[in-house]
mmCIF file of C-alpha atoms in Angstrom:
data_model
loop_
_atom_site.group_PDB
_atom_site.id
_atom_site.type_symbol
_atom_site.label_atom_id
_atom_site.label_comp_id
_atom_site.label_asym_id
_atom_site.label_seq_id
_atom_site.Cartn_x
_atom_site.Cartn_y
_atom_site.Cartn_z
ATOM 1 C CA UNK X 10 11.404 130.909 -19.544
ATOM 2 C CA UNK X 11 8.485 129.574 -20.892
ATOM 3 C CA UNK X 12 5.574 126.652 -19.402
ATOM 4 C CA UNK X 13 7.901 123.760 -21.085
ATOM 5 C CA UNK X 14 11.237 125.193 -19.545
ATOM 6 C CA UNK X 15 10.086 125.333 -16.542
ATOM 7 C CA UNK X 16 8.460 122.098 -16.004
ATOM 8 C CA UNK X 17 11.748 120.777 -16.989
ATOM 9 C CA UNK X 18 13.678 122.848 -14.946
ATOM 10 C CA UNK X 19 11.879 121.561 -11.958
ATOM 11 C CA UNK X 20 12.738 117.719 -12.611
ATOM 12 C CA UNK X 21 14.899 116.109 -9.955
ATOM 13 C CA UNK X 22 19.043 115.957 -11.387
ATOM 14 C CA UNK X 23 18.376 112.199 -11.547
ATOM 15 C CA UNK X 24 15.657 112.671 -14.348
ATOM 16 C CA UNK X 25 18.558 113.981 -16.763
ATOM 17 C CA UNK X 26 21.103 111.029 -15.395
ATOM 18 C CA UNK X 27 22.006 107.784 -16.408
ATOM 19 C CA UNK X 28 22.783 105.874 -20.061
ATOM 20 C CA UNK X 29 20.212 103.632 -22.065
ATOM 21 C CA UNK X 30 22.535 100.863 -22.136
ATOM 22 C CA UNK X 31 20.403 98.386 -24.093
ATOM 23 C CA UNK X 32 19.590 101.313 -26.538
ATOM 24 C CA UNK X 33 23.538 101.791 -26.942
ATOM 25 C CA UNK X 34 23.995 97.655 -27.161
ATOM 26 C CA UNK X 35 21.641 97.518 -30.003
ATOM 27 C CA UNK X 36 23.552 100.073 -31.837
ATOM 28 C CA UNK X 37 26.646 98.787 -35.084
ATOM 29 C CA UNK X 38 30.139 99.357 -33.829
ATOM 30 C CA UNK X 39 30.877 102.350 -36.451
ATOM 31 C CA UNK X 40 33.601 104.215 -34.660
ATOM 32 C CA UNK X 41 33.458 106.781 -38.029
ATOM 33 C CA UNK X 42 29.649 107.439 -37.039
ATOM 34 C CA UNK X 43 27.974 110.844 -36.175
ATOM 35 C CA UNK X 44 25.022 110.087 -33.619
ATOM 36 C CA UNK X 45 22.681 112.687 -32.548
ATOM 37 C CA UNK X 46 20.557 112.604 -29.203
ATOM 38 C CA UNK X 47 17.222 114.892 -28.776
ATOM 39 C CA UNK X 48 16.934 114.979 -24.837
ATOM 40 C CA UNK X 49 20.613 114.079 -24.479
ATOM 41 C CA UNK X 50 20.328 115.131 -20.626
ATOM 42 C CA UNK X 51 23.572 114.866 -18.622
ATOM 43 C CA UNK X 52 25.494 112.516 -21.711
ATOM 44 C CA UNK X 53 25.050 109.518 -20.209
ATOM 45 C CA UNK X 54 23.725 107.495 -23.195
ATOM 46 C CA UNK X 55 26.588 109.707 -25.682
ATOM 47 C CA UNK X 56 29.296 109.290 -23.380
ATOM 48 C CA UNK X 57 28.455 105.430 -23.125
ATOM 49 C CA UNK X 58 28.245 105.691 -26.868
ATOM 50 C CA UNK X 59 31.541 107.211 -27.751
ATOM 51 C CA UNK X 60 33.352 104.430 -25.143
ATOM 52 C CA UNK X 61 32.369 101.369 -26.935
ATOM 53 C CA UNK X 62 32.954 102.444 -30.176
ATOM 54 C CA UNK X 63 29.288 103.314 -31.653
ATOM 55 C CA UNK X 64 30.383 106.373 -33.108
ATOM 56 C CA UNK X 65 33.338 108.890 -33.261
ATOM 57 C CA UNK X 66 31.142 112.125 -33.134
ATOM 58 C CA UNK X 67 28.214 112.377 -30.651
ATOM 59 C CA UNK X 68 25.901 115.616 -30.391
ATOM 60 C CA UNK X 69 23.144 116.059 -28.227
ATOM 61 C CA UNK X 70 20.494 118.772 -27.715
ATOM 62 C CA UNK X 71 18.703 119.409 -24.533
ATOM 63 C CA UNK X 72 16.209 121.761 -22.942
ATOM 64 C CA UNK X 73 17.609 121.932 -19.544
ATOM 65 C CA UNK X 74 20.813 124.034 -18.974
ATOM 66 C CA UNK X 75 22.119 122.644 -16.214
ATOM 67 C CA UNK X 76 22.004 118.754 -17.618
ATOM 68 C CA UNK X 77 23.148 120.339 -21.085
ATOM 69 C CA UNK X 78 26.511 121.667 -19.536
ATOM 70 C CA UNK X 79 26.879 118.370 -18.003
ATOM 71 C CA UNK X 80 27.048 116.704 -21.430
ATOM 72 C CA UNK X 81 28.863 119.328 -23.111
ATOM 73 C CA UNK X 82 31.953 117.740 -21.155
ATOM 74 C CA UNK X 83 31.583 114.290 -22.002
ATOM 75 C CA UNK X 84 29.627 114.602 -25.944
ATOM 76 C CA UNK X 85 31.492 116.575 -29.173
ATOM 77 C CA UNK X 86 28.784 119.123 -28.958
ATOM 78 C CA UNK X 87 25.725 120.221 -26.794
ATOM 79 C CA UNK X 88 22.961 122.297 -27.873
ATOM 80 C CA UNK X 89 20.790 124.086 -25.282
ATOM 81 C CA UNK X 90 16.892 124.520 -26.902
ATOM 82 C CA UNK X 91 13.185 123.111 -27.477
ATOM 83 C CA UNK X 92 14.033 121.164 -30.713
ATOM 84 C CA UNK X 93 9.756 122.153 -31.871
ATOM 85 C CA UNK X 94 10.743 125.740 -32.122
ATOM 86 C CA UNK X 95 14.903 125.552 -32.656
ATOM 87 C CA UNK X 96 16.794 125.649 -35.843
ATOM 88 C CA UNK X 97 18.360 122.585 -36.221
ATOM 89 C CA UNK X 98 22.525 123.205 -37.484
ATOM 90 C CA UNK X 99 22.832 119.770 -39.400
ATOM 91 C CA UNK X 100 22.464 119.335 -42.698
ATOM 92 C CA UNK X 101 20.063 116.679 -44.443
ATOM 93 C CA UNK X 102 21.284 113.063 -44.530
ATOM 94 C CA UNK X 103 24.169 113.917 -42.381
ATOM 95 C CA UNK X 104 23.436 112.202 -39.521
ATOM 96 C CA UNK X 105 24.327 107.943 -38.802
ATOM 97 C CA UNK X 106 21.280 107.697 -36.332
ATOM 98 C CA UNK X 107 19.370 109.626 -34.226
ATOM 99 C CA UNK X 108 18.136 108.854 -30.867
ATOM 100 C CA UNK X 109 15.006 110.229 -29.033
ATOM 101 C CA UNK X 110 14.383 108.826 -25.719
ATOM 102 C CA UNK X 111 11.597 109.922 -23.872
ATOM 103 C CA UNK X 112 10.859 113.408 -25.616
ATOM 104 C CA UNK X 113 8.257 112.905 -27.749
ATOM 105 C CA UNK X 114 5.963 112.813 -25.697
ATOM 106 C CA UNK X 115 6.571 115.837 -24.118
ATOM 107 C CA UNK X 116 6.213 117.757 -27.662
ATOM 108 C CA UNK X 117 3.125 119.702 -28.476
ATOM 109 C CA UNK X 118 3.518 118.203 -32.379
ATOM 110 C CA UNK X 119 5.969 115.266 -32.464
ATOM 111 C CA UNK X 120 4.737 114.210 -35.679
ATOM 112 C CA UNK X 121 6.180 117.180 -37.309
ATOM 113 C CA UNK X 122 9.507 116.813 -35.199
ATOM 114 C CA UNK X 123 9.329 113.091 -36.664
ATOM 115 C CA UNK X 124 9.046 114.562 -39.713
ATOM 116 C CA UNK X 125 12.029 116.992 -39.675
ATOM 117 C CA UNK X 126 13.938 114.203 -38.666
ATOM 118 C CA UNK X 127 13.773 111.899 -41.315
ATOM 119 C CA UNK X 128 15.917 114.187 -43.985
ATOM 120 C CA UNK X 129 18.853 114.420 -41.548
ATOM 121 C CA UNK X 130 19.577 111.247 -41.844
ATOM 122 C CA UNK X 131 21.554 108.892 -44.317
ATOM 123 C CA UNK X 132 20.184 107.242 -46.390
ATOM 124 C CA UNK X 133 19.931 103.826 -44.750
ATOM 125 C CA UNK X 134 20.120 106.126 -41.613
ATOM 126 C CA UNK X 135 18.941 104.487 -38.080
ATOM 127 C CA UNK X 136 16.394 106.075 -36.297
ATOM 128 C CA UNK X 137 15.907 104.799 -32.304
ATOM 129 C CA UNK X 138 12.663 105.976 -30.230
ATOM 130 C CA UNK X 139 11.386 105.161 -27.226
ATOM 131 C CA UNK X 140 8.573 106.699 -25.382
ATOM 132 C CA UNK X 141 5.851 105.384 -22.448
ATOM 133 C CA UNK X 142 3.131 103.339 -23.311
ATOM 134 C CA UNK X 143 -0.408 104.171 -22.525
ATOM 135 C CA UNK X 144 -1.700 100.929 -23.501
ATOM 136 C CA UNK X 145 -0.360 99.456 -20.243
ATOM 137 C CA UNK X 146 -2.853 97.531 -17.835
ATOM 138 C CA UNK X 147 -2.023 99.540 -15.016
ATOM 139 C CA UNK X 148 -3.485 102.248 -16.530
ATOM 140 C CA UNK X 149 -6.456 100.726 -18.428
ATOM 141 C CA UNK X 150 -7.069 99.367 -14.812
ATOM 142 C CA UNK X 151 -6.709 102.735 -13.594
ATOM 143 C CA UNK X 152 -9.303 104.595 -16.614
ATOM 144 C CA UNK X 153 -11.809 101.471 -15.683
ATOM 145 C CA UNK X 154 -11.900 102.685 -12.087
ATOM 146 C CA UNK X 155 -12.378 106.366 -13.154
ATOM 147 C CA UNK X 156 -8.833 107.392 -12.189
ATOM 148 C CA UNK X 157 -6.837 109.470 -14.783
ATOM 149 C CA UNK X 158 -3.700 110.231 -12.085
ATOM 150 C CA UNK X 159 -0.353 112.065 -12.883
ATOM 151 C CA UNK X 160 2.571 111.833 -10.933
ATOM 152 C CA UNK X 161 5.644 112.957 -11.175
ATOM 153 C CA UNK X 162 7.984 109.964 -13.173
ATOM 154 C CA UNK X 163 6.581 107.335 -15.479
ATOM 155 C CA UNK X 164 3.661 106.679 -18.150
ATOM 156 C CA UNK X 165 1.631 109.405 -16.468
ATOM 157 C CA UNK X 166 4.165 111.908 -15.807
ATOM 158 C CA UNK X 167 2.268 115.488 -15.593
ATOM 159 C CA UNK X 168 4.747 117.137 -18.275
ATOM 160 C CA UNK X 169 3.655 114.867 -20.958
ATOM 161 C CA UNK X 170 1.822 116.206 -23.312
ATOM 162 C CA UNK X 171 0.921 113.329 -25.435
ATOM 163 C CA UNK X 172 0.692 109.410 -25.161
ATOM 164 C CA UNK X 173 0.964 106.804 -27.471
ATOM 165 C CA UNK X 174 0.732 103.188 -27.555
ATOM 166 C CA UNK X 175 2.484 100.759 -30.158
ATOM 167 C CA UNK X 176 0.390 101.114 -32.801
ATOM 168 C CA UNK X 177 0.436 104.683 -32.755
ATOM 169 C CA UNK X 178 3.665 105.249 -32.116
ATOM 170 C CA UNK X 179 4.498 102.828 -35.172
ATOM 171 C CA UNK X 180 2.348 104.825 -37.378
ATOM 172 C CA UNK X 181 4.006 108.472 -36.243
ATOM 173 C CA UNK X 182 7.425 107.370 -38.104
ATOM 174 C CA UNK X 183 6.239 105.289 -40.803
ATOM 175 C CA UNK X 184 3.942 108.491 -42.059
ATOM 176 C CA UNK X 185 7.080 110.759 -41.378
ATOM 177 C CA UNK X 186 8.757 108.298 -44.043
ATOM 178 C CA UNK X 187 10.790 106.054 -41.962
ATOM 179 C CA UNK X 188 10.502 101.987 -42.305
ATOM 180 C CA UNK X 189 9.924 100.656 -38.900
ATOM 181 C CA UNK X 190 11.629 97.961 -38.368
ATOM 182 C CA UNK X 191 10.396 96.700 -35.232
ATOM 183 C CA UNK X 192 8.530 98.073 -32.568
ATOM 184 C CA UNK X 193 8.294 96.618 -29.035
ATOM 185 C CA UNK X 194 9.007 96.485 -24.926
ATOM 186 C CA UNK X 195 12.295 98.172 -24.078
ATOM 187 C CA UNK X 196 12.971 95.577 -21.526
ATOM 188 C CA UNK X 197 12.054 91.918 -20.728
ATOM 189 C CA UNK X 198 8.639 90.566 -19.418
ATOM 190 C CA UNK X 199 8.192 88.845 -16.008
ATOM 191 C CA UNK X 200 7.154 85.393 -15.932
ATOM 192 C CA UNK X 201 2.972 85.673 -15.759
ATOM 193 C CA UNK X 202 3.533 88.146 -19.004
ATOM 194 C CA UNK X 203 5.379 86.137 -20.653
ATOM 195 C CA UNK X 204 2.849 83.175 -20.349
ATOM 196 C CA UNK X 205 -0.140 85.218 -21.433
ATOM 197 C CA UNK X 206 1.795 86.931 -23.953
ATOM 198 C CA UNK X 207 2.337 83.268 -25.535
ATOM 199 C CA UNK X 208 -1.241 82.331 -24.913
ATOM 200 C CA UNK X 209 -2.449 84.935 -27.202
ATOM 201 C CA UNK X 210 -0.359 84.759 -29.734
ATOM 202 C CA UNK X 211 1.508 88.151 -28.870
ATOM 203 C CA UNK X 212 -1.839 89.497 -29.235
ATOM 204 C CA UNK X 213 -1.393 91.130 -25.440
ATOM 205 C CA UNK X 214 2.248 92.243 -25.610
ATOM 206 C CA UNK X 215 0.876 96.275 -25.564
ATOM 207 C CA UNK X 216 -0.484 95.387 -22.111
ATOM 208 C CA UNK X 217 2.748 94.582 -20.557
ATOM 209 C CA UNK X 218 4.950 97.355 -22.739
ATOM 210 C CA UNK X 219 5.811 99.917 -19.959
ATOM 211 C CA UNK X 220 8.112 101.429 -22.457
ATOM 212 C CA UNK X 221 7.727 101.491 -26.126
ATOM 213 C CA UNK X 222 11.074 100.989 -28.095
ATOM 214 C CA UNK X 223 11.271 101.655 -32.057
ATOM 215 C CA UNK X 224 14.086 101.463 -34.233
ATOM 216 C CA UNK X 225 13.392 102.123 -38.017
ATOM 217 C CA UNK X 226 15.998 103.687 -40.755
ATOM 218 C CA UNK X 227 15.123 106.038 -43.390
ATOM 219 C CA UNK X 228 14.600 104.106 -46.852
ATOM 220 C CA UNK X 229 17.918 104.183 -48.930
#
């Protein structure tokens, strides 16, 4: 088992738990649709998937055994593997969309991950991304007092290898070839946000963006 594995293998069950409901709600109702999840963790998000009619074929990969045979009950397939150094079974522009949640920034190269995703989808294909903003003014606050803390959830998680902010995390996937389509919070702002959000025009939305949510399709 090597450093990655076993930072994994010490998360807490709940880490691997639980669907990404408004991820799923944004998704077409295409019951004839193959879906596959990088970081699939227990199935939540696939099971959820497969129930409301997103898809009729949902495979996931993930690099925790115990979360992986977990999914393999509730998903059509379950790979267990580090997706930077696995060969991937699918064949290019095979895929409907492709969902990775909270992975890339545990990669030591998720640009060329981005970029081996692209061919496997359709043309057309949707691509869905989310990862932790750095950007955020709890941690600018934080780097302004001299603190650079990790912890064991969240933006500064200590198994993340890499952070991105909106910008940057734009720019990955449209120089892997994808068209971005948007690129924003993964949830709602509170009320204060929203007001100083307004006042500037949108120009401080990165400081409120706990999580970073992308969807983008590969150019027909």
């Amino acid at each position: 088992m090597n450093a990655i594995d076993q930072s994994y293998s010490a998360k807490p069950s709940h880490y691997f738990s639980g669907a990404r409901h408004s991820l799923v709600a944004q998704l077409p109702h295409a019951p004839g649709a193959t879906i596959l999840e990088i970081g699939c963790g227990s199935g939540g998000t696939g099971a959820l998937a497969l129930e409301t009619g997103k898809c009729g074929r949902y495979y996931g990969i993930e690099i925790e055994p115990v979360a992986a045979a977990r999914a393999g009950a509730v998903l059509t397939e379950v790979l267990v593997g580090n997706v930077e150094i696995m060969k991937l079974p699918y064949e290019e522009s095979s895929l409907d969309v492709i969902i990775i949640s909270e992975v890339l920034e545990h990669l030591v190269d998720p640009w060329a991950v981005v970029a081996r995703l692209v061919k496997l989808l359709k043309p057309s294909g949707i691509m869905v991304a989310t990862s932790p903003n750095i950007s955020h003014w709890r941690v600018i606050g934080a780097l302004f007092t001299g603190r650079f803390d990790y912890s064991e959830i969240g933006v500064m998680d200590r198994t993340h290898l890499r952070w991105f902010t909106p910008a940057s995390f734009r720019r990955m996937f449209t120089e892997a070839g994808f068209v971005v389509d948007r690129v924003g919070p993964s949830g709602g702002f509170g009320k204060a946000a929203r007001t100083i959000n307004l006042v500037t025009g949108g120009a401080s939305e990165h400081l409120f963006c706990t999580q970073i949510a992308l969807f983008g399709h590969r150019p027909a």
